[in-house]
Structure formats: structure tokens, C-alpha cells
PDB file of C-alpha atoms and ligand atoms in Angstrom:
ATOM      1  CA  MET A   1      27.409  76.545  -3.093  1.00  0.00           C
ATOM      2  CA  HIS A   2      27.708  77.899   0.459  1.00  0.00           C
ATOM      3  CA  GLU A   3      29.363  81.012  -0.933  1.00  0.00           C
ATOM      4  CA  ALA A   4      26.544  81.644  -3.417  1.00  0.00           C
ATOM      5  CA  PHE A   5      24.010  81.063  -0.652  1.00  0.00           C
ATOM      6  CA  ALA A   6      25.768  83.453   1.732  1.00  0.00           C
ATOM      7  CA  ARG A   7      25.980  86.092  -0.943  1.00  0.00           C
ATOM      8  CA  GLN A   8      22.303  85.785  -1.808  1.00  0.00           C
ATOM      9  CA  ALA A   9      21.384  85.872   1.876  1.00  0.00           C
ATOM     10  CA  LEU A  10      23.456  89.032   2.389  1.00  0.00           C
ATOM     11  CA  GLU A  11      21.755  90.635  -0.609  1.00  0.00           C
ATOM     12  CA  GLN A  12      18.178  89.588   0.129  1.00  0.00           C
ATOM     13  CA  GLY A  13      18.007  88.403   3.741  1.00  0.00           C
ATOM     14  CA  THR A  14      16.192  90.084   6.602  1.00  0.00           C
ATOM     15  CA  CYS A  15      18.734  91.917   8.731  1.00  0.00           C
ATOM     16  CA  THR A  16      18.573  92.730  12.428  1.00  0.00           C
ATOM     17  CA  VAL A  17      21.204  95.219  13.495  1.00  0.00           C
ATOM     18  CA  MET A  18      22.408  94.114  16.955  1.00  0.00           C
ATOM     19  CA  GLY A  19      24.788  96.910  17.904  1.00  0.00           C
ATOM     20  CA  ALA A  20      28.173  98.504  17.374  1.00  0.00           C
ATOM     21  CA  ILE A  21      31.383  96.469  17.473  1.00  0.00           C
ATOM     22  CA  PRO A  22      33.535  98.244  20.068  1.00  0.00           C
ATOM     23  CA  ARG A  23      36.969  99.712  19.380  1.00  0.00           C
ATOM     24  CA  ALA A  24      36.648  99.821  15.585  1.00  0.00           C
ATOM     25  CA  SER A  25      37.886 103.039  13.954  1.00  0.00           C
ATOM     26  CA  ASN A  26      34.767 103.274  11.804  1.00  0.00           C
ATOM     27  CA  ASP A  27      31.082 102.685  12.509  1.00  0.00           C
ATOM     28  CA  THR A  28      30.979  98.874  12.403  1.00  0.00           C
ATOM     29  CA  ARG A  29      27.824  96.994  13.447  1.00  0.00           C
ATOM     30  CA  LEU A  30      27.003  93.391  14.098  1.00  0.00           C
ATOM     31  CA  VAL A  31      23.985  92.116  12.169  1.00  0.00           C
ATOM     32  CA  VAL A  32      22.021  88.867  12.167  1.00  0.00           C
ATOM     33  CA  VAL A  33      20.930  87.843   8.673  1.00  0.00           C
ATOM     34  CA  ASP A  34      17.886  85.597   8.227  1.00  0.00           C
ATOM     35  CA  HIS A  35      17.337  83.908   4.893  1.00  0.00           C
ATOM     36  CA  ALA A  36      15.551  80.750   3.782  1.00  0.00           C
ATOM     37  CA  GLY A  37      15.464  79.309   7.276  1.00  0.00           C
ATOM     38  CA  THR A  38      19.141  79.961   7.984  1.00  0.00           C
ATOM     39  CA  HIS A  39      20.574  82.716  10.105  1.00  0.00           C
ATOM     40  CA  PHE A  40      24.154  83.856  10.487  1.00  0.00           C
ATOM     41  CA  LYS A  41      26.155  86.873  11.615  1.00  0.00           C
ATOM     42  CA  ALA A  42      27.415  89.662   9.396  1.00  0.00           C
ATOM     43  CA  VAL A  43      29.207  92.987   9.745  1.00  0.00           C
ATOM     44  CA  TYR A  44      27.628  96.186   8.434  1.00  0.00           C
ATOM     45  CA  LYS A  45      29.902  99.154   7.760  1.00  0.00           C
ATOM     46  CA  PRO A  46      27.809 102.172   6.666  1.00  0.00           C
ATOM     47  CA  ALA A  47      29.619 104.680   4.453  1.00  0.00           C
ATOM     48  CA  SER A  48      28.169 107.454   6.638  1.00  0.00           C
ATOM     49  CA  GLY A  49      30.207 106.160   9.599  1.00  0.00           C
ATOM     50  CA  GLU A  50      33.612 106.145   7.956  1.00  0.00           C
ATOM     51  CA  ARG A  51      36.276 108.146   9.720  1.00  0.00           C
ATOM     52  CA  PRO A  52      37.800 110.515   7.133  1.00  0.00           C
ATOM     53  CA  LEU A  53      41.304 109.657   5.963  1.00  0.00           C
ATOM     54  CA  ALA A  54      43.882 111.923   4.362  1.00  0.00           C
ATOM     55  CA  ASP A  55      44.748 109.567   1.527  1.00  0.00           C
ATOM     56  CA  PHE A  56      41.427 107.925   0.543  1.00  0.00           C
ATOM     57  CA  PRO A  57      38.392 109.749  -0.910  1.00  0.00           C
ATOM     58  CA  PRO A  58      35.569 110.097   1.659  1.00  0.00           C
ATOM     59  CA  HIS A  59      32.807 107.488   1.938  1.00  0.00           C
ATOM     60  CA  THR A  60      34.483 105.005  -0.403  1.00  0.00           C
ATOM     61  CA  LEU A  61      35.737 102.394   2.093  1.00  0.00           C
ATOM     62  CA  SER A  62      32.603 100.244   1.986  1.00  0.00           C
ATOM     63  CA  LEU A  63      32.759 100.285  -1.826  1.00  0.00           C
ATOM     64  CA  ARG A  64      36.353  99.060  -1.574  1.00  0.00           C
ATOM     65  CA  GLU A  65      35.228  96.282   0.785  1.00  0.00           C
ATOM     66  CA  VAL A  66      32.811  95.103  -1.902  1.00  0.00           C
ATOM     67  CA  ALA A  67      35.362  95.458  -4.728  1.00  0.00           C
ATOM     68  CA  SER A  68      37.789  93.345  -2.640  1.00  0.00           C
ATOM     69  CA  TYR A  69      35.266  90.545  -2.381  1.00  0.00           C
ATOM     70  CA  ARG A  70      34.421  90.783  -6.078  1.00  0.00           C
ATOM     71  CA  LEU A  71      38.075  90.525  -7.095  1.00  0.00           C
ATOM     72  CA  SER A  72      38.782  87.666  -4.682  1.00  0.00           C
ATOM     73  CA  ALA A  73      35.689  85.780  -5.860  1.00  0.00           C
ATOM     74  CA  HIS A  74      36.314  86.390  -9.571  1.00  0.00           C
ATOM     75  CA  LEU A  75      39.841  84.990  -9.224  1.00  0.00           C
ATOM     76  CA  ASP A  76      38.682  82.088  -6.982  1.00  0.00           C
ATOM     77  CA  LEU A  77      41.112  83.182  -4.280  1.00  0.00           C
ATOM     78  CA  ASN A  78      38.647  82.645  -1.435  1.00  0.00           C
ATOM     79  CA  VAL A  79      40.362  85.381   0.592  1.00  0.00           C
ATOM     80  CA  VAL A  80      37.503  87.792   1.312  1.00  0.00           C
ATOM     81  CA  PRO A  81      34.285  86.495   2.917  1.00  0.00           C
ATOM     82  CA  PRO A  82      31.133  87.261   0.883  1.00  0.00           C
ATOM     83  CA  THR A  83      30.499  91.025   0.951  1.00  0.00           C
ATOM     84  CA  VAL A  84      27.700  93.008  -0.677  1.00  0.00           C
ATOM     85  CA  LEU A  85      26.428  96.561  -0.751  1.00  0.00           C
ATOM     86  CA  ARG A  86      23.163  97.113   1.157  1.00  0.00           C
ATOM     87  CA  GLY A  87      21.188 100.325   0.996  1.00  0.00           C
ATOM     88  CA  ASP A  88      18.390  99.584   3.429  1.00  0.00           C
ATOM     89  CA  LEU A  89      20.037  99.129   6.819  1.00  0.00           C
ATOM     90  CA  GLY A  90      19.302 102.088   9.048  1.00  0.00           C
ATOM     91  CA  ALA A  91      22.521 104.039   8.776  1.00  0.00           C
ATOM     92  CA  GLY A  92      22.419 104.187   4.979  1.00  0.00           C
ATOM     93  CA  PRO A  93      24.356 102.456   2.204  1.00  0.00           C
ATOM     94  CA  GLY A  94      27.252 100.352   3.341  1.00  0.00           C
ATOM     95  CA  SER A  95      28.990  97.020   3.083  1.00  0.00           C
ATOM     96  CA  LEU A  96      27.573  93.867   4.614  1.00  0.00           C
ATOM     97  CA  GLN A  97      30.109  91.079   5.078  1.00  0.00           C
ATOM     98  CA  ALA A  98      29.639  87.541   6.396  1.00  0.00           C
ATOM     99  CA  TYR A  99      31.151  87.247   9.878  1.00  0.00           C
ATOM    100  CA  VAL A 100      34.020  84.772  10.173  1.00  0.00           C
ATOM    101  CA  GLU A 101      33.717  82.780  13.376  1.00  0.00           C
ATOM    102  CA  ASP A 102      37.273  82.250  14.605  1.00  0.00           C
ATOM    103  CA  SER A 103      37.955  78.523  15.029  1.00  0.00           C
ATOM    104  CA  GLY A 104      40.250  79.434  17.910  1.00  0.00           C
ATOM    105  CA  ASP A 105      43.223  77.219  17.125  1.00  0.00           C
ATOM    106  CA  ASP A 106      45.054  79.635  14.940  1.00  0.00           C
ATOM    107  CA  ASP A 107      48.493  81.127  15.184  1.00  0.00           C
ATOM    108  CA  ALA A 108      49.027  81.854  11.503  1.00  0.00           C
ATOM    109  CA  VAL A 109      50.616  85.179  12.514  1.00  0.00           C
ATOM    110  CA  ALA A 110      52.336  85.501  15.901  1.00  0.00           C
ATOM    111  CA  LEU A 111      53.938  88.260  17.963  1.00  0.00           C
ATOM    112  CA  THR A 112      56.366  86.552  20.343  1.00  0.00           C
ATOM    113  CA  GLU A 113      59.664  87.001  22.092  1.00  0.00           C
ATOM    114  CA  VAL A 114      62.652  85.909  19.995  1.00  0.00           C
ATOM    115  CA  ASP A 115      62.916  82.474  21.613  1.00  0.00           C
ATOM    116  CA  GLY A 116      59.177  81.873  21.181  1.00  0.00           C
ATOM    117  CA  ILE A 117      58.913  82.096  17.386  1.00  0.00           C
ATOM    118  CA  PRO A 118      56.911  79.015  16.302  1.00  0.00           C
ATOM    119  CA  ALA A 119      59.128  76.515  14.428  1.00  0.00           C
ATOM    120  CA  GLU A 120      57.329  76.723  11.099  1.00  0.00           C
ATOM    121  CA  HIS A 121      57.168  80.555  11.072  1.00  0.00           C
ATOM    122  CA  THR A 122      59.181  83.045   9.020  1.00  0.00           C
ATOM    123  CA  PRO A 123      60.265  86.029  11.172  1.00  0.00           C
ATOM    124  CA  MET A 124      59.191  89.301   9.620  1.00  0.00           C
ATOM    125  CA  PHE A 125      59.823  92.264  11.781  1.00  0.00           C
ATOM    126  CA  ALA A 126      61.166  93.070  15.272  1.00  0.00           C
ATOM    127  CA  LEU A 127      59.875  95.758  17.599  1.00  0.00           C
ATOM    128  CA  ARG A 128      60.669  96.945  21.109  1.00  0.00           C
ATOM    129  CA  THR A 129      57.758  97.571  23.466  1.00  0.00           C
ATOM    130  CA  GLU A 130      57.621 100.526  25.875  1.00  0.00           C
ATOM    131  CA  ASP A 131      58.880  98.316  28.707  1.00  0.00           C
ATOM    132  CA  GLY A 132      61.909  97.311  26.622  1.00  0.00           C
ATOM    133  CA  THR A 133      60.806  93.811  25.572  1.00  0.00           C
ATOM    134  CA  ASP A 134      61.900  92.764  22.080  1.00  0.00           C
ATOM    135  CA  LEU A 135      59.126  91.095  20.109  1.00  0.00           C
ATOM    136  CA  VAL A 136      59.145  89.450  16.698  1.00  0.00           C
ATOM    137  CA  LEU A 137      56.275  89.281  14.263  1.00  0.00           C
ATOM    138  CA  SER A 138      56.260  86.022  12.298  1.00  0.00           C
ATOM    139  CA  HIS A 139      53.882  83.985  10.159  1.00  0.00           C
ATOM    140  CA  ASP A 140      53.602  80.498   8.744  1.00  0.00           C
ATOM    141  CA  ALA A 141      53.427  79.536   5.075  1.00  0.00           C
ATOM    142  CA  ARG A 142      49.966  77.993   4.873  1.00  0.00           C
ATOM    143  CA  GLU A 143      48.145  78.245   1.557  1.00  0.00           C
ATOM    144  CA  GLY A 144      45.463  80.557   2.929  1.00  0.00           C
ATOM    145  CA  LEU A 145      48.052  83.132   3.991  1.00  0.00           C
ATOM    146  CA  ARG A 146      49.787  82.947   0.646  1.00  0.00           C
ATOM    147  CA  ALA A 147      46.451  83.639  -1.036  1.00  0.00           C
ATOM    148  CA  ILE A 148      45.920  86.682   1.217  1.00  0.00           C
ATOM    149  CA  ALA A 149      49.459  87.943   0.552  1.00  0.00           C
ATOM    150  CA  PHE A 150      48.864  87.520  -3.195  1.00  0.00           C
ATOM    151  CA  PHE A 151      45.480  89.236  -3.034  1.00  0.00           C
ATOM    152  CA  ASP A 152      46.935  92.158  -1.054  1.00  0.00           C
ATOM    153  CA  LEU A 153      49.581  92.808  -3.716  1.00  0.00           C
ATOM    154  CA  LEU A 154      46.892  92.989  -6.375  1.00  0.00           C
ATOM    155  CA  ALA A 155      44.379  94.953  -4.302  1.00  0.00           C
ATOM    156  CA  ASN A 156      47.157  97.235  -2.995  1.00  0.00           C
ATOM    157  CA  ASN A 157      46.018  96.662   0.574  1.00  0.00           C
ATOM    158  CA  ALA A 158      47.372  99.412   2.829  1.00  0.00           C
ATOM    159  CA  ASP A 159      46.300  97.794   6.107  1.00  0.00           C
ATOM    160  CA  ARG A 160      46.737  94.013   6.407  1.00  0.00           C
ATOM    161  CA  LYS A 161      47.052  93.601  10.177  1.00  0.00           C
ATOM    162  CA  ALA A 162      47.516  90.245  11.917  1.00  0.00           C
ATOM    163  CA  GLY A 163      44.215  90.675  13.748  1.00  0.00           C
ATOM    164  CA  HIS A 164      42.385  90.919  10.461  1.00  0.00           C
ATOM    165  CA  ILE A 165      43.429  87.447   9.361  1.00  0.00           C
ATOM    166  CA  ILE A 166      40.946  84.938  10.735  1.00  0.00           C
ATOM    167  CA  THR A 167      40.835  81.174  10.293  1.00  0.00           C
ATOM    168  CA  GLY A 168      37.322  79.890  10.717  1.00  0.00           C
ATOM    169  CA  SER A 169      33.965  79.599   9.048  1.00  0.00           C
ATOM    170  CA  TYR A 170      31.370  82.190   8.027  1.00  0.00           C
ATOM    171  CA  LEU A 171      28.362  79.943   7.576  1.00  0.00           C
ATOM    172  CA  PRO A 172      27.499  77.878  10.634  1.00  0.00           C
ATOM    173  CA  GLY A 173      26.204  74.473   9.639  1.00  0.00           C
ATOM    174  CA  SER A 174      28.069  74.433   6.314  1.00  0.00           C
ATOM    175  CA  GLY A 175      30.462  71.839   7.804  1.00  0.00           C
ATOM    176  CA  ALA A 176      33.978  72.186   6.515  1.00  0.00           C
ATOM    177  CA  ALA A 177      32.742  73.926   3.374  1.00  0.00           C
ATOM    178  CA  SER A 178      33.290  77.521   4.430  1.00  0.00           C
ATOM    179  CA  ILE A 179      36.333  76.936   6.665  1.00  0.00           C
ATOM    180  CA  GLY A 180      39.337  78.875   5.494  1.00  0.00           C
ATOM    181  CA  THR A 181      41.813  81.605   6.330  1.00  0.00           C
ATOM    182  CA  TYR A 182      40.147  84.910   5.489  1.00  0.00           C
ATOM    183  CA  GLY A 183      41.215  88.519   5.322  1.00  0.00           C
ATOM    184  CA  ILE A 184      38.704  90.965   6.788  1.00  0.00           C
ATOM    185  CA  ASP A 185      38.773  94.787   6.850  1.00  0.00           C
ATOM    186  CA  ASN A 186      39.623  95.362   3.194  1.00  0.00           C
ATOM    187  CA  GLY A 187      38.564  99.002   2.979  1.00  0.00           C
ATOM    188  CA  LEU A 188      42.009 100.515   2.444  1.00  0.00           C
ATOM    189  CA  THR A 189      42.513  98.992  -0.972  1.00  0.00           C
ATOM    190  CA  PHE A 190      42.735  99.873  -4.679  1.00  0.00           C
ATOM    191  CA  HIS A 191      44.390 103.264  -4.240  1.00  0.00           C
ATOM    192  CA  ALA A 192      46.033 104.286  -7.497  1.00  0.00           C
ATOM    193  CA  GLU A 193      49.394 104.866  -5.734  1.00  0.00           C
ATOM    194  CA  GLU A 194      51.381 101.952  -4.350  1.00  0.00           C
ATOM    195  CA  LYS A 195      50.602 101.557  -0.628  1.00  0.00           C
ATOM    196  CA  VAL A 196      50.914  97.889   0.334  1.00  0.00           C
ATOM    197  CA  ARG A 197      51.312  97.631   4.112  1.00  0.00           C
ATOM    198  CA  THR A 198      51.076  94.100   5.416  1.00  0.00           C
ATOM    199  CA  VAL A 199      52.376  91.671   8.031  1.00  0.00           C
ATOM    200  CA  LEU A 200      52.708  89.004   5.287  1.00  0.00           C
ATOM    201  CA  TRP A 201      56.063  89.766   3.678  1.00  0.00           C
ATOM    202  CA  GLY A 202      57.308  86.210   4.292  1.00  0.00           C
ATOM    203  CA  PHE A 203      56.558  85.076   0.734  1.00  0.00           C
ATOM    204  CA  SER A 204      59.050  87.538  -0.827  1.00  0.00           C
ATOM    205  CA  HIS A 205      61.171  85.985  -3.605  1.00  0.00           C
ATOM    206  CA  GLN A 206      58.882  82.992  -4.054  1.00  0.00           C
ATOM    207  CA  SER A 207      57.965  82.432  -7.691  1.00  0.00           C
ATOM    208  CA  PHE A 208      54.323  82.766  -8.612  1.00  0.00           C
ATOM    209  CA  ARG A 209      52.671  79.460  -9.396  1.00  0.00           C
ATOM    210  CA  VAL A 210      50.817  78.663 -12.585  1.00  0.00           C
ATOM    211  CA  GLU A 211      47.434  79.454 -11.041  1.00  0.00           C
ATOM    212  CA  GLU A 212      48.743  82.769  -9.678  1.00  0.00           C
ATOM    213  CA  ILE A 213      50.150  83.690 -13.094  1.00  0.00           C
ATOM    214  CA  ASP A 214      46.754  82.786 -14.584  1.00  0.00           C
ATOM    215  CA  ALA A 215      45.055  85.100 -12.072  1.00  0.00           C
ATOM    216  CA  LEU A 216      47.449  87.943 -12.957  1.00  0.00           C
ATOM    217  CA  ASP A 217      46.798  87.354 -16.676  1.00  0.00           C
ATOM    218  CA  GLU A 218      43.067  87.454 -16.040  1.00  0.00           C
ATOM    219  CA  VAL A 219      43.373  90.875 -14.378  1.00  0.00           C
ATOM    220  CA  VAL A 220      45.597  92.156 -17.186  1.00  0.00           C
ATOM    221  CA  ARG A 221      42.985  90.961 -19.716  1.00  0.00           C
ATOM    222  CA  MET A 222      40.300  92.615 -17.562  1.00  0.00           C
ATOM    223  CA  PRO A 223      37.309  90.826 -19.123  1.00  0.00           C
ATOM    224  CA  THR A 224      34.063  92.794 -19.273  1.00  0.00           C
ATOM    225  CA  GLU A 225      32.587  90.644 -16.508  1.00  0.00           C
ATOM    226  CA  LEU A 226      35.331  91.730 -14.085  1.00  0.00           C
ATOM    227  CA  ARG A 227      35.412  95.343 -15.217  1.00  0.00           C
ATOM    228  CA  THR A 228      31.660  95.650 -14.804  1.00  0.00           C
ATOM    229  CA  VAL A 229      31.656  94.499 -11.177  1.00  0.00           C
ATOM    230  CA  LEU A 230      34.658  96.660 -10.290  1.00  0.00           C
ATOM    231  CA  ASP A 231      33.117  99.662 -12.068  1.00  0.00           C
ATOM    232  CA  GLU A 232      30.338  99.696  -9.492  1.00  0.00           C
ATOM    233  CA  SER A 233      32.851 100.439  -6.709  1.00  0.00           C
ATOM    234  CA  LEU A 234      36.032 101.931  -8.155  1.00  0.00           C
ATOM    235  CA  GLU A 235      37.180 104.827 -10.307  1.00  0.00           C
ATOM    236  CA  GLU A 236      38.450 104.121 -13.802  1.00  0.00           C
ATOM    237  CA  THR A 237      42.001 105.161 -12.764  1.00  0.00           C
ATOM    238  CA  GLU A 238      41.882 102.701  -9.862  1.00  0.00           C
ATOM    239  CA  ILE A 239      40.860  99.851 -12.173  1.00  0.00           C
ATOM    240  CA  GLU A 240      43.625 100.804 -14.580  1.00  0.00           C
ATOM    241  CA  SER A 241      46.131 100.840 -11.675  1.00  0.00           C
ATOM    242  CA  LEU A 242      44.986  97.371 -10.653  1.00  0.00           C
ATOM    243  CA  ARG A 243      45.577  96.171 -14.202  1.00  0.00           C
ATOM    244  CA  ALA A 244      49.026  97.773 -14.240  1.00  0.00           C
ATOM    245  CA  ARG A 245      49.943  96.162 -10.883  1.00  0.00           C
ATOM    246  CA  ALA A 246      48.970  92.750 -12.244  1.00  0.00           C
ATOM    247  CA  GLU A 247      51.129  93.391 -15.286  1.00  0.00           C
ATOM    248  CA  ARG A 248      54.155  94.398 -13.176  1.00  0.00           C
ATOM    249  CA  LEU A 249      53.744  91.431 -10.838  1.00  0.00           C
ATOM    250  CA  GLY A 250      53.494  89.065 -13.820  1.00  0.00           C
ATOM    251  CA  GLU A 251      56.667  90.518 -15.366  1.00  0.00           C
ATOM    252  CA  ALA A 252      58.547  90.206 -12.057  1.00  0.00           C
ATOM    253  CA  GLY A 253      57.354  86.602 -11.624  1.00  0.00           C
ATOM    254  CA  THR A 254      57.885  86.556  -7.839  1.00  0.00           C
ATOM    255  CA  PHE A 255      56.405  87.968  -4.622  1.00  0.00           C
ATOM    256  CA  PRO A 256      58.255  91.293  -4.227  1.00  0.00           C
ATOM    257  CA  ASP A 257      60.550  92.431  -1.447  1.00  0.00           C
ATOM    258  CA  PRO A 258      59.134  95.121   0.814  1.00  0.00           C
ATOM    259  CA  PRO A 259      60.100  98.525  -0.612  1.00  0.00           C
ATOM    260  CA  GLN A 260      62.845 100.324   1.339  1.00  0.00           C
ATOM    261  CA  ASP A 261      61.569 103.865   0.920  1.00  0.00           C
ATOM    262  CA  ARG A 262      58.299 103.809   2.866  1.00  0.00           C
ATOM    263  CA  THR A 263      56.409 102.173   5.730  1.00  0.00           C
ATOM    264  CA  VAL A 264      55.549  98.612   4.782  1.00  0.00           C
ATOM    265  CA  ILE A 265      53.983  97.309   8.018  1.00  0.00           C
ATOM    266  CA  PRO A 266      50.573  98.543   9.240  1.00  0.00           C
ATOM    267  CA  TRP A 267      50.477 100.173  12.641  1.00  0.00           C
ATOM    268  CA  PRO A 268      49.675  98.656  15.038  1.00  0.00           C
ATOM    269  CA  PRO A 269      50.676  95.406  13.284  1.00  0.00           C
ATOM    270  CA  ILE A 270      48.273  93.304  15.362  1.00  0.00           C
TER     271      ILE A 270
HETATM  272  N1  LIG B 301      33.856  89.653   8.530  1.00  0.00           N
HETATM  273  C1  LIG B 301      34.217  89.699   9.814  1.00  0.00           C
HETATM  274  N2  LIG B 301      34.308  88.561  10.535  1.00  0.00           N
HETATM  275  C2  LIG B 301      34.650  88.580  11.852  1.00  0.00           C
HETATM  276  N3  LIG B 301      34.913  89.694  12.537  1.00  0.00           N
HETATM  277  C3  LIG B 301      34.831  90.867  11.884  1.00  0.00           C
HETATM  278  C4  LIG B 301      34.495  90.940  10.490  1.00  0.00           C
HETATM  279  N4  LIG B 301      34.499  92.235  10.122  1.00  0.00           N
HETATM  280  C5  LIG B 301      34.830  92.932  11.218  1.00  0.00           C
HETATM  281  N5  LIG B 301      35.020  92.126  12.289  1.00  0.00           N
HETATM  282  C6  LIG B 301      35.333  92.500  13.682  1.00  0.00           C
HETATM  283  O1  LIG B 301      35.022  93.855  13.848  1.00  0.00           O
HETATM  284  C7  LIG B 301      36.190  94.614  14.141  1.00  0.00           C
HETATM  285  C8  LIG B 301      36.097  95.945  13.428  1.00  0.00           C
HETATM  286  O2  LIG B 301      35.975  95.737  12.037  1.00  0.00           O
HETATM  287  P1  LIG B 301      37.037  96.351  11.022  1.00  0.00           P
HETATM  288  O3  LIG B 301      38.407  96.056  11.486  1.00  0.00           O
HETATM  289  O4  LIG B 301      36.654  95.896   9.664  1.00  0.00           O
HETATM  290  O5  LIG B 301      36.675  97.874  11.183  1.00  0.00           O
HETATM  291  P2  LIG B 301      37.597  99.165  11.250  1.00  0.00           P
HETATM  292  O6  LIG B 301      36.685 100.273  11.512  1.00  0.00           O
HETATM  293  O7  LIG B 301      38.455  99.236  10.048  1.00  0.00           O
HETATM  294  O8  LIG B 301      38.436  98.898  12.545  1.00  0.00           O
HETATM  295  P3  LIG B 301      39.991  98.837  12.848  1.00  0.00           P
HETATM  296  O9  LIG B 301      40.242 100.035  13.635  1.00  0.00           O
HETATM  297  O10 LIG B 301      40.092  97.556  13.655  1.00  0.00           O
HETATM  298  O11 LIG B 301      40.737  98.743  11.580  1.00  0.00           O
HETATM  299  C9  LIG B 301      37.343  93.717  13.677  1.00  0.00           C
HETATM  300  O12 LIG B 301      38.535  93.979  14.370  1.00  0.00           O
HETATM  301  C10 LIG B 301      36.809  92.348  13.966  1.00  0.00           C
HETATM  302  O13 LIG B 301      36.966  92.035  15.331  1.00  0.00           O
HETATM  303 MG1  LIG B 302      40.407  99.131   9.660  1.00  0.00          MG
END
């Protein structure tokens, strides 16, 4: 209910653009959305403000943000906060995504010294800082993280940083209804070549559950309803690659190991 409301509000609400979010690589603006007596924050990423990348076609990141939400919503993964395409917000067409208010008590992913790894965390990756301190990246095994890790394999997410995993709520006043662990910044997704870079490799070797297998089967079947919504954002070859990834994952039956022949962690990881 809250998700449908948020989506409708993002599509039809009155938007006030407040200003740029500092330090983002792309033009990223905070917006207040007003709809049916409710107002909440959202993030507008105009295609015109995307920094060009060598490996993704220009001005397609906001489309990929929307495709990410559509896939997550179609499969009931609840990973990506509601995200729509808006054409009427000052800087031109772009994505508008509900803002996840961090609940503040989260250490789902941690970067700590070796003796500070939280008890329930799986260590992932060690790095040495410029001053010679050894740090370890680790994460816990909560359901919300597993859903993000699963989504990222399907969406081929090339940039799942720890800082882009937020536990909180995107609709103030919805009570517990919209609280969850969400993945934001899903623009580097759906490339036709394999590119998964993530801090969530801790689920490797775990068998997919029945509902995950069902989700993979659904993508392999690619019903018209799913194809139609993805068609609005992605190239045919990218949709076909998504289908092929789902097929490979289903055949393997488990979360894969990180490949050995390329970079598998985003940089910086936080
Ligand atoms: N849906 C959201 N909910 C909460 N915060 C968000 C959301 N989207 C973006 N932000 C905030 O805005 C910042 C910039 O957004 P985002 O990371 O998507 O843009 P970017 O241009 O890809 O930047 P980066 O260089 O961090 O990858 C995020 O680091 C985060 O703090
Ligand atoms: Mg980014």
C-alpha cells in the first residue's frame, strides 16, 4: 500500500527541488514531493547531469535506476525504493527515487580493524590504509542484505558500495510499513557484460531458496508484463543478458564465488 502510494506520489506529486546533494559524482538533487496531503523527500538524478563513463552508454543511468526498481518490485524483493522517471523537473528527464531516512542503528556492513569485526559478521576483504592500518570489510547475514546481494547478481550491479545500503524508511508516517534494508544508487546495472562489483560476497556458496529459484524462473520466463516495463529503460540485448544471467544462476543453484580474473569490490568500498 505504502509502496503504491509512494510510487504514485513520485509520478504525480508536486515537486520542489531543494538543492544539490554534495559530493555525488553525478548531478543529484534533493526534492520534496507533495501529494494528497503527504510530503516526503526524494532524490532527482537528471540524465543531463550524468558524468560520462567509459563502459556505460551516455545518459542511461537514470533509466537503469528505474529498471532496477521495476525488477525489484516485479520480483517482490523490496530492495530498491520506489523510483520513477520524471520529465518535468527543471534539469530535464531523470529518475526520482524516494529518499530512505537512515534509522541510524545500522551496521549491516562494517569497516573495522581485525579485532573489531562484529561477532555476527562474515569478513569479506582486507585493505591497508595509507597510514598502514589493516582494515576488514565485513557484513552480517540479515534477510535484507541477502535480498540486495541476490538482486545485484541479477541486475549485474557494478557498484554496490557499503554506503549505498541503508536501513530505514522512505515514507515518514507509514509506521513500520516501509522500514527495510534498501540499496540505493542502482545506475550502474544491466550491462550486457558481467560486471558485478559488490561488498556483499558473504553469501557465496549458499543455496538459493525456493522463493529465489521462483524469482529466477520468473526472469527466465520473462512474462510480457516484465518485458514491457524493462523495455522502457533497457536495450533488447540487456534484457536478453538479464534473462541469461537468471538462467545461469538457476543452473548453478547457489550464490557464486567472486570471479578471480577481475575487480569484484567497488572502489572506494564504503
Ligand atoms: N534514495 C536515497 N535515499 C537516501 N539517500 C540517497 C538516496 N539516493 C541518493 N542518496 C544520497 O545521495 C548521495 C548521492 O547519490 P548517489 O550515490 O545515488 O549518486 P552518485 O552520483 O552515483 O554518487 P556516488 O559518487 O556517491 O556514487 C548518496 O551517497 C546518498 O547519500
Ligand atoms: Mg554512484
